[in-house]
PDB file of C-alpha atoms in Angstrom:
ATOM      1  CA  MET A 238     -44.895-104.099 -20.929  1.00 67.00           C
ATOM      2  CA  THR A 239     -45.340-107.231 -19.380  1.00 79.00           C
ATOM      3  CA  GLU A 240     -48.409-107.380 -16.663  1.00 81.00           C
ATOM      4  CA  GLY A 241     -46.886-107.793 -13.947  1.00 81.00           C
ATOM      5  CA  SER A 242     -45.362-103.746 -14.480  1.00 83.00           C
ATOM      6  CA  ILE A 243     -49.232-103.255 -15.846  1.00 85.00           C
ATOM      7  CA  GLU A 244     -50.210-104.364 -12.480  1.00 85.00           C
ATOM      8  CA  LEU A 245     -47.241-101.907 -10.189  1.00 84.00           C
ATOM      9  CA  LEU A 246     -48.277 -99.224 -12.856  1.00 83.00           C
ATOM     10  CA  LYS A 247     -51.892 -99.448 -11.687  1.00 84.00           C
ATOM     11  CA  SER A 248     -50.638 -99.931  -7.659  1.00 85.00           C
ATOM     12  CA  LEU A 249     -48.089 -96.879  -7.373  1.00 86.00           C
ATOM     13  CA  ALA A 250     -51.292 -94.501  -9.570  1.00 86.00           C
ATOM     14  CA  PRO A 251     -53.631 -93.039  -6.395  1.00 87.00           C
ATOM     15  CA  ILE A 252     -49.994 -91.860  -5.169  1.00 89.00           C
ATOM     16  CA  ALA A 253     -48.681 -90.576  -8.573  1.00 88.00           C
ATOM     17  CA  GLN A 254     -52.663 -88.437  -8.046  1.00 89.00           C
ATOM     18  CA  ILE A 255     -51.542 -87.976  -4.471  1.00 91.00           C
ATOM     19  CA  VAL A 256     -47.850 -86.115  -5.440  1.00 92.00           C
ATOM     20  CA  GLY A 257     -49.578 -84.328  -8.551  1.00 91.00           C
ATOM     21  CA  GLN A 258     -52.806 -82.864  -6.103  1.00 92.00           C
ATOM     22  CA  THR A 259     -50.039 -81.369  -3.429  1.00 92.00           C
ATOM     23  CA  ILE A 260     -47.994 -79.678  -6.388  1.00 93.00           C
ATOM     24  CA  THR A 261     -50.863 -77.988  -6.886  1.00 92.00           C
ATOM     25  CA  TRP A 262     -51.193 -77.286  -3.741  1.00 93.00           C
ATOM     26  CA  LEU A 263     -47.722 -76.467  -2.969  1.00 94.00           C
ATOM     27  CA  LEU A 264     -48.226 -74.320  -6.720  1.00 94.00           C
ATOM     28  CA  VAL A 265     -51.886 -71.983  -4.719  1.00 92.00           C
ATOM     29  CA  ILE A 266     -50.287 -71.305  -2.045  1.00 92.00           C
ATOM     30  CA  PHE A 267     -46.463 -70.415  -3.260  1.00 93.00           C
ATOM     31  CA  GLY A 268     -48.818 -67.896  -6.619  1.00 92.00           C
ATOM     32  CA  TRP A 269     -50.822 -66.845  -3.209  1.00 92.00           C
ATOM     33  CA  PHE A 270     -47.167 -66.261  -0.807  1.00 92.00           C
ATOM     34  CA  VAL A 271     -45.898 -64.504  -4.567  1.00 90.00           C
ATOM     35  CA  VAL A 272     -49.320 -62.051  -5.308  1.00 89.00           C
ATOM     36  CA  SER A 273     -49.536 -61.579  -1.031  1.00 88.00           C
ATOM     37  CA  ARG A 274     -45.743 -60.632  -0.927  1.00 89.00           C
ATOM     38  CA  SER A 275     -45.649 -58.148  -3.883  1.00 87.00           C
ATOM     39  CA  ASN A 276     -49.134 -56.320  -2.212  1.00 86.00           C
ATOM     40  CA  ASP A 277     -47.604 -55.794   1.666  1.00 85.00           C
ATOM     41  CA  ARG A 278     -44.248 -54.458  -0.447  1.00 87.00           C
ATOM     42  CA  ARG A 279     -46.784 -51.888  -2.607  1.00 89.00           C
ATOM     43  CA  GLU A 280     -48.866 -50.727   0.037  1.00 90.00           C
ATOM     44  CA  THR A 281     -45.645 -51.069   2.500  1.00 89.00           C
ATOM     45  CA  ARG A 282     -43.886 -48.383   0.029  1.00 91.00           C
ATOM     46  CA  LYS A 283     -47.590 -46.665  -0.664  1.00 93.00           C
ATOM     47  CA  GLU A 284     -47.046 -45.442   3.654  1.00 93.00           C
ATOM     48  CA  LEU A 285     -43.172 -44.619   2.708  1.00 95.00           C
ATOM     49  CA  ARG A 286     -44.372 -42.378   0.146  1.00 96.00           C
ATOM     50  CA  ALA A 287     -46.483 -40.943   1.605  1.00 96.00           C
ATOM     51  CA  LEU A 288     -44.316 -39.861   4.457  1.00 96.00           C
ATOM     52  CA  VAL A 289     -41.656 -38.430   2.809  1.00 97.00           C
ATOM     53  CA  ASP A 290     -43.908 -36.411   1.168  1.00 97.00           C
ATOM     54  CA  ALA A 291     -44.804 -34.750   4.194  1.00 97.00           C
ATOM     55  CA  ILE A 292     -40.785 -34.609   5.518  1.00 98.00           C
ATOM     56  CA  ARG A 293     -40.092 -32.959   1.945  1.00 97.00           C
ATOM     57  CA  LYS A 294     -43.172 -30.373   2.219  1.00 98.00           C
ATOM     58  CA  ALA A 295     -41.994 -29.180   6.217  1.00 98.00           C
ATOM     59  CA  THR A 296     -38.355 -29.219   5.365  1.00 98.00           C
ATOM     60  CA  ILE A 297     -39.459 -26.728   2.681  1.00 98.00           C
ATOM     61  CA  GLU A 298     -41.796 -24.462   5.031  1.00 98.00           C
ATOM     62  CA  ILE A 299     -38.995 -24.210   7.004  1.00 98.00           C
ATOM     63  CA  GLU A 300     -37.216 -23.367   4.801  1.00 98.00           C
ATOM     64  CA  THR A 301     -38.712 -20.905   4.130  1.00 97.00           C
ATOM     65  CA  ALA A 302     -38.862 -20.037   7.536  1.00 97.00           C
ATOM     66  CA  ALA A 303     -35.567 -19.988   8.564  1.00 97.00           C
ATOM     67  CA  HIS A 304     -34.763 -16.963   5.009  1.00 97.00           C
ATOM     68  CA  GLU A 305     -38.494 -15.255   6.598  1.00 96.00           C
ATOM     69  CA  TYR A 306     -36.726 -15.656   9.889  1.00 97.00           C
ATOM     70  CA  PHE A 307     -33.829 -13.247   9.045  1.00 97.00           C
ATOM     71  CA  ARG A 308     -34.371 -11.553   6.544  1.00 96.00           C
ATOM     72  CA  VAL A 309     -35.456  -9.662   9.557  1.00 95.00           C
ATOM     73  CA  GLU A 310     -34.272  -8.318  13.142  1.00 95.00           C
ATOM     74  CA  ALA A 311     -34.245 -10.284  16.293  1.00 92.00           C
ATOM     75  CA  ALA A 312     -36.907  -7.359  18.394  1.00 88.00           C
ATOM     76  CA  SER A 313     -39.340  -7.512  14.882  1.00 87.00           C
ATOM     77  CA  SER A 314     -39.116 -11.169  14.948  1.00 84.00           C
ATOM     78  CA  GLY A 315     -42.168 -12.315  17.189  1.00 83.00           C
ATOM     79  CA  HIS A 316     -42.058 -15.913  17.589  1.00 91.00           C
ATOM     80  CA  GLN A 317     -40.689 -17.173  14.940  1.00 94.00           C
ATOM     81  CA  GLY A 318     -37.493 -18.445  16.375  1.00 94.00           C
ATOM     82  CA  MET A 319     -40.462 -20.622  18.172  1.00 95.00           C
ATOM     83  CA  ILE A 320     -41.404 -21.540  15.694  1.00 96.00           C
ATOM     84  CA  LEU A 321     -38.690 -23.048  13.847  1.00 97.00           C
ATOM     85  CA  ARG A 322     -37.541 -25.494  17.038  1.00 97.00           C
ATOM     86  CA  ARG A 323     -41.414 -26.471  17.027  1.00 97.00           C
ATOM     87  CA  ASP A 324     -41.411 -27.287  13.340  1.00 97.00           C
ATOM     88  CA  ILE A 325     -37.287 -28.581  13.610  1.00 97.00           C
ATOM     89  CA  LEU A 326     -38.887 -30.603  16.541  1.00 96.00           C
ATOM     90  CA  ARG A 327     -41.496 -31.884  14.451  1.00 96.00           C
ATOM     91  CA  LEU A 328     -39.378 -32.955  11.299  1.00 97.00           C
ATOM     92  CA  SER A 329     -37.259 -34.975  13.964  1.00 96.00           C
ATOM     93  CA  GLY A 330     -40.479 -37.101  14.878  1.00 95.00           C
ATOM     94  CA  LEU A 331     -40.836 -37.632  11.066  1.00 96.00           C
ATOM     95  CA  LEU A 332     -37.476 -38.630  10.541  1.00 96.00           C
ATOM     96  CA  THR A 333     -37.409 -41.224  13.848  1.00 94.00           C
ATOM     97  CA  THR A 334     -41.228 -42.830  12.226  1.00 95.00           C
ATOM     98  CA  LEU A 335     -39.653 -43.106   9.019  1.00 96.00           C
ATOM     99  CA  LYS A 336     -36.080 -44.515  10.204  1.00 95.00           C
ATOM    100  CA  ALA A 337     -38.341 -47.229  13.072  1.00 94.00           C
ATOM    101  CA  ALA A 338     -40.528 -48.092   9.068  1.00 94.00           C
ATOM    102  CA  ASP A 339     -37.553 -49.477   7.859  1.00 94.00           C
ATOM    103  CA  PRO A 340     -33.756 -48.513   9.243  1.00 94.00           C
ATOM    104  CA  ARG A 341     -32.543 -47.484   5.504  1.00 94.00           C
ATOM    105  CA  PHE A 342     -33.740 -44.100   5.869  1.00 95.00           C
ATOM    106  CA  ASP A 343     -30.290 -43.030   8.479  1.00 92.00           C
ATOM    107  CA  ILE A 344     -30.926 -39.125   7.455  1.00 94.00           C
ATOM    108  CA  GLY A 345     -30.474 -37.969  10.985  1.00 94.00           C
ATOM    109  CA  GLN A 346     -26.672 -36.727   9.838  1.00 96.00           C
ATOM    110  CA  SER A 347     -28.223 -33.777   6.778  1.00 97.00           C
ATOM    111  CA  LEU A 348     -31.333 -33.230   9.498  1.00 97.00           C
ATOM    112  CA  MET A 349     -28.405 -32.249  12.404  1.00 97.00           C
ATOM    113  CA  GLU A 350     -27.125 -30.367  10.030  1.00 97.00           C
ATOM    114  CA  PHE A 351     -30.039 -28.253   8.745  1.00 98.00           C
ATOM    115  CA  ARG A 352     -30.596 -28.317  12.460  1.00 97.00           C
ATOM    116  CA  GLN A 353     -27.228 -26.253  13.365  1.00 97.00           C
ATOM    117  CA  THR A 354     -27.530 -24.323  10.231  1.00 97.00           C
ATOM    118  CA  ILE A 355     -30.454 -21.636  10.860  1.00 97.00           C
ATOM    119  CA  THR A 356     -30.052 -22.595  14.749  1.00 97.00           C
ATOM    120  CA  GLY A 357     -26.274 -21.864  15.041  1.00 95.00           C
ATOM    121  CA  GLY A 358     -24.574 -19.242  14.947  1.00 93.00           C
ATOM    122  CA  ASP A 359     -26.600 -15.675  16.104  1.00 94.00           C
ATOM    123  CA  PHE A 360     -30.726 -17.569  15.879  1.00 95.00           C
ATOM    124  CA  ASP A 361     -32.897 -16.615  19.282  1.00 93.00           C
ATOM    125  CA  SER A 362     -29.543 -13.301  20.023  1.00 94.00           C
ATOM    126  CA  ALA A 363     -31.394 -10.352  21.180  1.00 93.00           C
ATOM    127  CA  GLU A 364     -29.097  -8.399  18.583  1.00 93.00           C
ATOM    128  CA  ARG A 365     -29.124  -9.818  15.838  1.00 94.00           C
ATOM    129  CA  LYS A 366     -30.060  -7.721  13.475  1.00 95.00           C
ATOM    130  CA  ALA A 367     -31.070  -8.506   9.837  1.00 95.00           C
ATOM    131  CA  ARG A 368     -29.783 -10.395   7.382  1.00 96.00           C
ATOM    132  CA  VAL A 369     -29.094  -8.954   3.507  1.00 96.00           C
ATOM    133  CA  PRO A 370     -31.002 -11.017   0.859  1.00 93.00           C
ATOM    134  CA  ALA A 371     -26.830 -11.593  -0.350  1.00 94.00           C
ATOM    135  CA  ASP A 372     -26.166 -12.693   2.744  1.00 96.00           C
ATOM    136  CA  ARG A 373     -24.138 -15.993   2.422  1.00 97.00           C
ATOM    137  CA  LEU A 374     -26.569 -17.993   5.294  1.00 97.00           C
ATOM    138  CA  PHE A 375     -29.403 -17.754   2.938  1.00 97.00           C
ATOM    139  CA  LEU A 376     -27.087 -20.576   0.435  1.00 98.00           C
ATOM    140  CA  GLU A 377     -26.490 -22.389   4.288  1.00 98.00           C
ATOM    141  CA  ILE A 378     -29.846 -23.389   4.308  1.00 98.00           C
ATOM    142  CA  SER A 379     -31.100 -23.890   1.310  1.00 98.00           C
ATOM    143  CA  SER A 380     -28.529 -26.347   0.650  1.00 98.00           C
ATOM    144  CA  ALA A 381     -28.195 -27.645   4.106  1.00 98.00           C
ATOM    145  CA  ALA A 382     -31.987 -28.780   3.129  1.00 98.00           C
ATOM    146  CA  GLN A 383     -31.843 -29.731  -0.435  1.00 98.00           C
ATOM    147  CA  THR A 384     -29.033 -32.188   1.269  1.00 98.00           C
ATOM    148  CA  LEU A 385     -31.153 -32.941   3.129  1.00 98.00           C
ATOM    149  CA  LEU A 386     -34.317 -33.958   0.171  1.00 98.00           C
ATOM    150  CA  GLU A 387     -31.761 -35.581  -1.084  1.00 97.00           C
ATOM    151  CA  ASN A 388     -30.171 -37.926   1.024  1.00 97.00           C
ATOM    152  CA  LEU A 389     -34.086 -38.861   2.040  1.00 97.00           C
ATOM    153  CA  GLU A 390     -35.206 -39.673  -1.650  1.00 96.00           C
ATOM    154  CA  SER A 391     -32.030 -40.967  -2.877  1.00 96.00           C
ATOM    155  CA  ALA A 392     -32.572 -42.969   0.580  1.00 96.00           C
ATOM    156  CA  PHE A 393     -35.783 -43.820  -1.149  1.00 96.00           C
ATOM    157  CA  ALA A 394     -35.282 -45.495  -4.209  1.00 95.00           C
ATOM    158  CA  GLN A 395     -32.773 -47.552  -3.517  1.00 94.00           C
ATOM    159  CA  ALA A 396     -35.265 -49.199  -0.830  1.00 93.00           C
ATOM    160  CA  TYR A 397     -38.149 -49.557  -2.901  1.00 92.00           C
ATOM    161  CA  PRO A 398     -37.000 -49.456  -6.368  1.00 88.00           C
ATOM    162  CA  ARG A 399     -40.718 -48.885  -8.691  1.00 77.00           C
ATOM    163  CA  LEU A 400     -42.076 -52.818  -8.499  1.00 65.00           C
TER     164      LEU A 400
ATOM    165  CA  MET B 242     -21.583 -45.544  45.221  1.00 65.00           C
ATOM    166  CA  ALA B 243     -21.480 -42.208  42.593  1.00 75.00           C
ATOM    167  CA  LYS B 244     -24.547 -40.245  43.720  1.00 86.00           C
ATOM    168  CA  VAL B 245     -26.996 -40.109  40.290  1.00 91.00           C
ATOM    169  CA  THR B 246     -28.713 -36.365  39.350  1.00 94.00           C
ATOM    170  CA  LYS B 247     -31.845 -36.765  37.246  1.00 96.00           C
ATOM    171  CA  VAL B 248     -32.047 -33.530  35.304  1.00 97.00           C
ATOM    172  CA  SER B 249     -34.951 -33.006  33.341  1.00 97.00           C
ATOM    173  CA  VAL B 250     -34.366 -29.227  30.694  1.00 98.00           C
ATOM    174  CA  ALA B 251     -38.834 -29.485  30.584  1.00 97.00           C
ATOM    175  CA  LYS B 252     -39.160 -29.629  34.248  1.00 97.00           C
ATOM    176  CA  ASP B 253     -36.124 -28.211  36.089  1.00 96.00           C
ATOM    177  CA  PHE B 254     -35.325 -25.938  33.456  1.00 97.00           C
ATOM    178  CA  SER B 255     -38.012 -23.793  30.817  1.00 97.00           C
ATOM    179  CA  ARG B 256     -40.012 -26.407  27.739  1.00 96.00           C
ATOM    180  CA  PHE B 257     -39.062 -23.547  25.950  1.00 96.00           C
ATOM    181  CA  PRO B 258     -35.999 -23.374  26.522  1.00 96.00           C
ATOM    182  CA  ALA B 259     -33.858 -20.500  23.778  1.00 95.00           C
ATOM    183  CA  GLY B 260     -31.072 -18.518  23.495  1.00 95.00           C
ATOM    184  CA  ARG B 261     -27.250 -18.653  23.600  1.00 96.00           C
ATOM    185  CA  PHE B 262     -27.393 -15.018  26.752  1.00 96.00           C
ATOM    186  CA  THR B 263     -29.046 -14.621  29.811  1.00 96.00           C
ATOM    187  CA  THR B 264     -29.552 -11.493  26.954  1.00 95.00           C
ATOM    188  CA  ASP B 265     -31.272 -13.499  25.211  1.00 94.00           C
ATOM    189  CA  GLY B 266     -34.197 -14.165  26.853  1.00 93.00           C
ATOM    190  CA  PRO B 267     -34.873 -15.855  30.302  1.00 94.00           C
ATOM    191  CA  ALA B 268     -34.161 -19.967  29.397  1.00 96.00           C
ATOM    192  CA  SER B 269     -30.480 -18.899  27.858  1.00 97.00           C
ATOM    193  CA  GLY B 270     -28.177 -22.147  27.734  1.00 97.00           C
ATOM    194  CA  GLU B 271     -25.957 -19.637  29.774  1.00 97.00           C
ATOM    195  CA  LEU B 272     -27.510 -19.532  32.375  1.00 98.00           C
ATOM    196  CA  PHE B 273     -29.123 -23.504  31.786  1.00 98.00           C
ATOM    197  CA  ARG B 274     -25.679 -25.091  31.982  1.00 98.00           C
ATOM    198  CA  ASP B 275     -24.674 -22.008  34.793  1.00 97.00           C
ATOM    199  CA  GLY B 276     -27.425 -21.999  37.183  1.00 97.00           C
ATOM    200  CA  VAL B 277     -28.084 -26.021  36.740  1.00 97.00           C
ATOM    201  CA  LEU B 278     -25.808 -28.074  34.521  1.00 97.00           C
ATOM    202  CA  ALA B 279     -21.998 -27.406  36.480  1.00 97.00           C
ATOM    203  CA  PRO B 280     -23.966 -27.219  40.110  1.00 96.00           C
ATOM    204  CA  ALA B 281     -25.586 -31.017  39.086  1.00 96.00           C
ATOM    205  CA  LEU B 282     -21.928 -31.530  37.677  1.00 96.00           C
ATOM    206  CA  ARG B 283     -19.687 -30.220  40.640  1.00 95.00           C
ATOM    207  CA  ASP B 284     -22.509 -32.168  43.607  1.00 93.00           C
ATOM    208  CA  SER B 285     -22.180 -36.097  41.763  1.00 91.00           C
ATOM    209  CA  GLY B 286     -20.319 -38.204  40.221  1.00 88.00           C
ATOM    210  CA  SER B 287     -22.877 -38.348  37.296  1.00 95.00           C
ATOM    211  CA  VAL B 288     -25.518 -36.669  36.049  1.00 97.00           C
ATOM    212  CA  VAL B 289     -28.693 -37.789  33.473  1.00 97.00           C
ATOM    213  CA  VAL B 290     -30.085 -35.486  31.214  1.00 98.00           C
ATOM    214  CA  LEU B 291     -33.716 -36.059  29.606  1.00 98.00           C
ATOM    215  CA  LEU B 292     -33.857 -33.346  26.920  1.00 98.00           C
ATOM    216  CA  ASP B 293     -37.089 -34.417  25.438  1.00 97.00           C
ATOM    217  CA  GLY B 294     -40.406 -32.626  27.067  1.00 96.00           C
ATOM    218  CA  THR B 295     -39.181 -29.195  25.561  1.00 97.00           C
ATOM    219  CA  LEU B 296     -40.686 -27.740  22.836  1.00 96.00           C
ATOM    220  CA  GLY B 297     -37.409 -28.030  20.597  1.00 96.00           C
ATOM    221  CA  TYR B 298     -33.748 -27.212  21.293  1.00 97.00           C
ATOM    222  CA  GLY B 299     -31.491 -23.437  18.295  1.00 96.00           C
ATOM    223  CA  SER B 300     -27.873 -25.148  18.157  1.00 97.00           C
ATOM    224  CA  SER B 301     -26.486 -21.928  19.767  1.00 96.00           C
ATOM    225  CA  PHE B 302     -29.055 -22.651  23.073  1.00 97.00           C
ATOM    226  CA  LEU B 303     -27.050 -26.411  22.951  1.00 97.00           C
ATOM    227  CA  GLU B 304     -23.788 -24.908  21.537  1.00 97.00           C
ATOM    228  CA  GLU B 305     -23.430 -22.252  24.899  1.00 97.00           C
ATOM    229  CA  ALA B 306     -24.954 -25.138  27.546  1.00 98.00           C
ATOM    230  CA  PHE B 307     -22.557 -27.088  26.731  1.00 98.00           C
ATOM    231  CA  GLY B 308     -19.771 -27.119  24.450  1.00 97.00           C
ATOM    232  CA  GLY B 309     -19.174 -24.055  26.859  1.00 97.00           C
ATOM    233  CA  LEU B 310     -19.213 -26.424  30.082  1.00 97.00           C
ATOM    234  CA  VAL B 311     -15.580 -27.020  28.042  1.00 97.00           C
ATOM    235  CA  ARG B 312     -14.857 -23.345  27.447  1.00 96.00           C
ATOM    236  CA  VAL B 313     -15.412 -21.247  30.035  1.00 95.00           C
ATOM    237  CA  ARG B 314     -16.839 -23.513  32.989  1.00 95.00           C
ATOM    238  CA  GLY B 315     -13.317 -25.472  32.815  1.00 94.00           C
ATOM    239  CA  PHE B 316     -14.794 -29.266  32.410  1.00 96.00           C
ATOM    240  CA  THR B 317     -12.716 -31.383  29.346  1.00 96.00           C
ATOM    241  CA  ALA B 318     -14.373 -33.591  27.544  1.00 97.00           C
ATOM    242  CA  VAL B 319     -12.590 -36.598  29.127  1.00 97.00           C
ATOM    243  CA  SER B 320     -14.521 -36.168  31.992  1.00 96.00           C
ATOM    244  CA  LEU B 321     -18.477 -35.194  30.698  1.00 97.00           C
ATOM    245  CA  ARG B 322     -18.129 -38.727  28.914  1.00 96.00           C
ATOM    246  CA  ASN B 323     -17.625 -39.955  32.101  1.00 96.00           C
ATOM    247  CA  GLN B 324     -20.201 -38.217  34.365  1.00 96.00           C
ATOM    248  CA  LEU B 325     -22.269 -37.044  31.536  1.00 97.00           C
ATOM    249  CA  SER B 326     -25.494 -38.943  30.184  1.00 97.00           C
ATOM    250  CA  LEU B 327     -28.178 -37.713  27.198  1.00 98.00           C
ATOM    251  CA  VAL B 328     -30.974 -39.019  26.955  1.00 97.00           C
ATOM    252  CA  SER B 329     -33.531 -38.576  23.459  1.00 96.00           C
ATOM    253  CA  THR B 330     -35.730 -39.999  21.390  1.00 93.00           C
ATOM    254  CA  ASP B 331     -34.102 -37.711  18.753  1.00 92.00           C
ATOM    255  CA  PRO B 332     -30.279 -39.180  18.850  1.00 90.00           C
ATOM    256  CA  THR B 333     -29.721 -36.920  16.711  1.00 93.00           C
ATOM    257  CA  LEU B 334     -29.702 -34.721  20.159  1.00 95.00           C
ATOM    258  CA  ALA B 335     -27.002 -35.674  21.107  1.00 96.00           C
ATOM    259  CA  LYS B 336     -24.947 -36.123  18.719  1.00 96.00           C
ATOM    260  CA  GLU B 337     -25.190 -33.161  17.933  1.00 97.00           C
ATOM    261  CA  ILE B 338     -24.658 -32.308  22.329  1.00 98.00           C
ATOM    262  CA  TRP B 339     -21.390 -34.182  21.620  1.00 98.00           C
ATOM    263  CA  GLY B 340     -19.503 -32.865  19.313  1.00 97.00           C
ATOM    264  CA  TYR B 341     -20.230 -29.506  20.778  1.00 97.00           C
ATOM    265  CA  ILE B 342     -18.617 -30.703  23.155  1.00 98.00           C
ATOM    266  CA  GLU B 343     -15.566 -32.646  21.453  1.00 97.00           C
ATOM    267  CA  GLY B 344     -15.158 -29.243  19.556  1.00 96.00           C
ATOM    268  CA  ALA B 345     -15.317 -27.131  22.786  1.00 95.00           C
ATOM    269  CA  LYS B 346     -11.689 -24.524  23.717  1.00 92.00           C
ATOM    270  CA  PRO B 347     -11.046 -23.142  27.363  1.00 91.00           C
ATOM    271  CA  VAL B 348     -10.943 -19.925  26.491  1.00 87.00           C
ATOM    272  CA  LYS B 349      -7.499 -18.384  28.583  1.00 73.00           C
ATOM    273  CA  ARG B 350      -8.282 -15.979  30.992  1.00 64.00           C
ATOM    274  CA  ALA B 351      -6.414 -13.178  31.174  1.00 57.00           C
ATOM    275  CA  LEU B 352      -3.828 -12.448  33.690  1.00 53.00           C
TER     276      LEU B 352
END
């Protein structure tokens, strides 16, 4: 190595030091960013999981209440019809909140079919008769509830796979 | 300019809309259709129905109130598309109602 090249290397040493420090800082910032992003995602997943669980619980409760409602005639069902309408409205609110948090949760069609199955036909009719346990409507209500839950879980699994 | 009428189901009709026919209760779909909605549509160029503020809806009420406009009150789905607007925080409600309007067939009256 010539004396000139040694002098050149000596003159570049401070620059190399600055470049080295910059790379170190960039790695620190990148690492912090990755960890922070991962934590945010884990928190979001946890919050949305809680919301999905609340929707699951509400759906199953409405399904059960709907079965009870149709098992008795109109005159004996008291305010059950009003309670069902109110609970379906609340369920709709939870699904709207979920979709606002993440548009990939598009479960509106399933909710609509669930509502139509329960509150269509002779729902709220003064003439409604008690249904026998084998009545097809009970299967349809449970099927609509199950479809809603499956679509909900499927959307969650796709949007938030386990980290 | 065409007259625009706003109809709030909760304020102008009932917070507890329920039932299909007047025989089902005091706030049925039939009563809302014949007492509020159809007159507003006949009197105004445009009607905006505000659906929020009630304690929920049954599909039987919605079908009778809105599908019934076509089935028994002589409106067509095309004319309603031009005249009627639905406002709700729940987008599935408007979709369901338009499904009833589009799917309704006019009932032929016996001569």
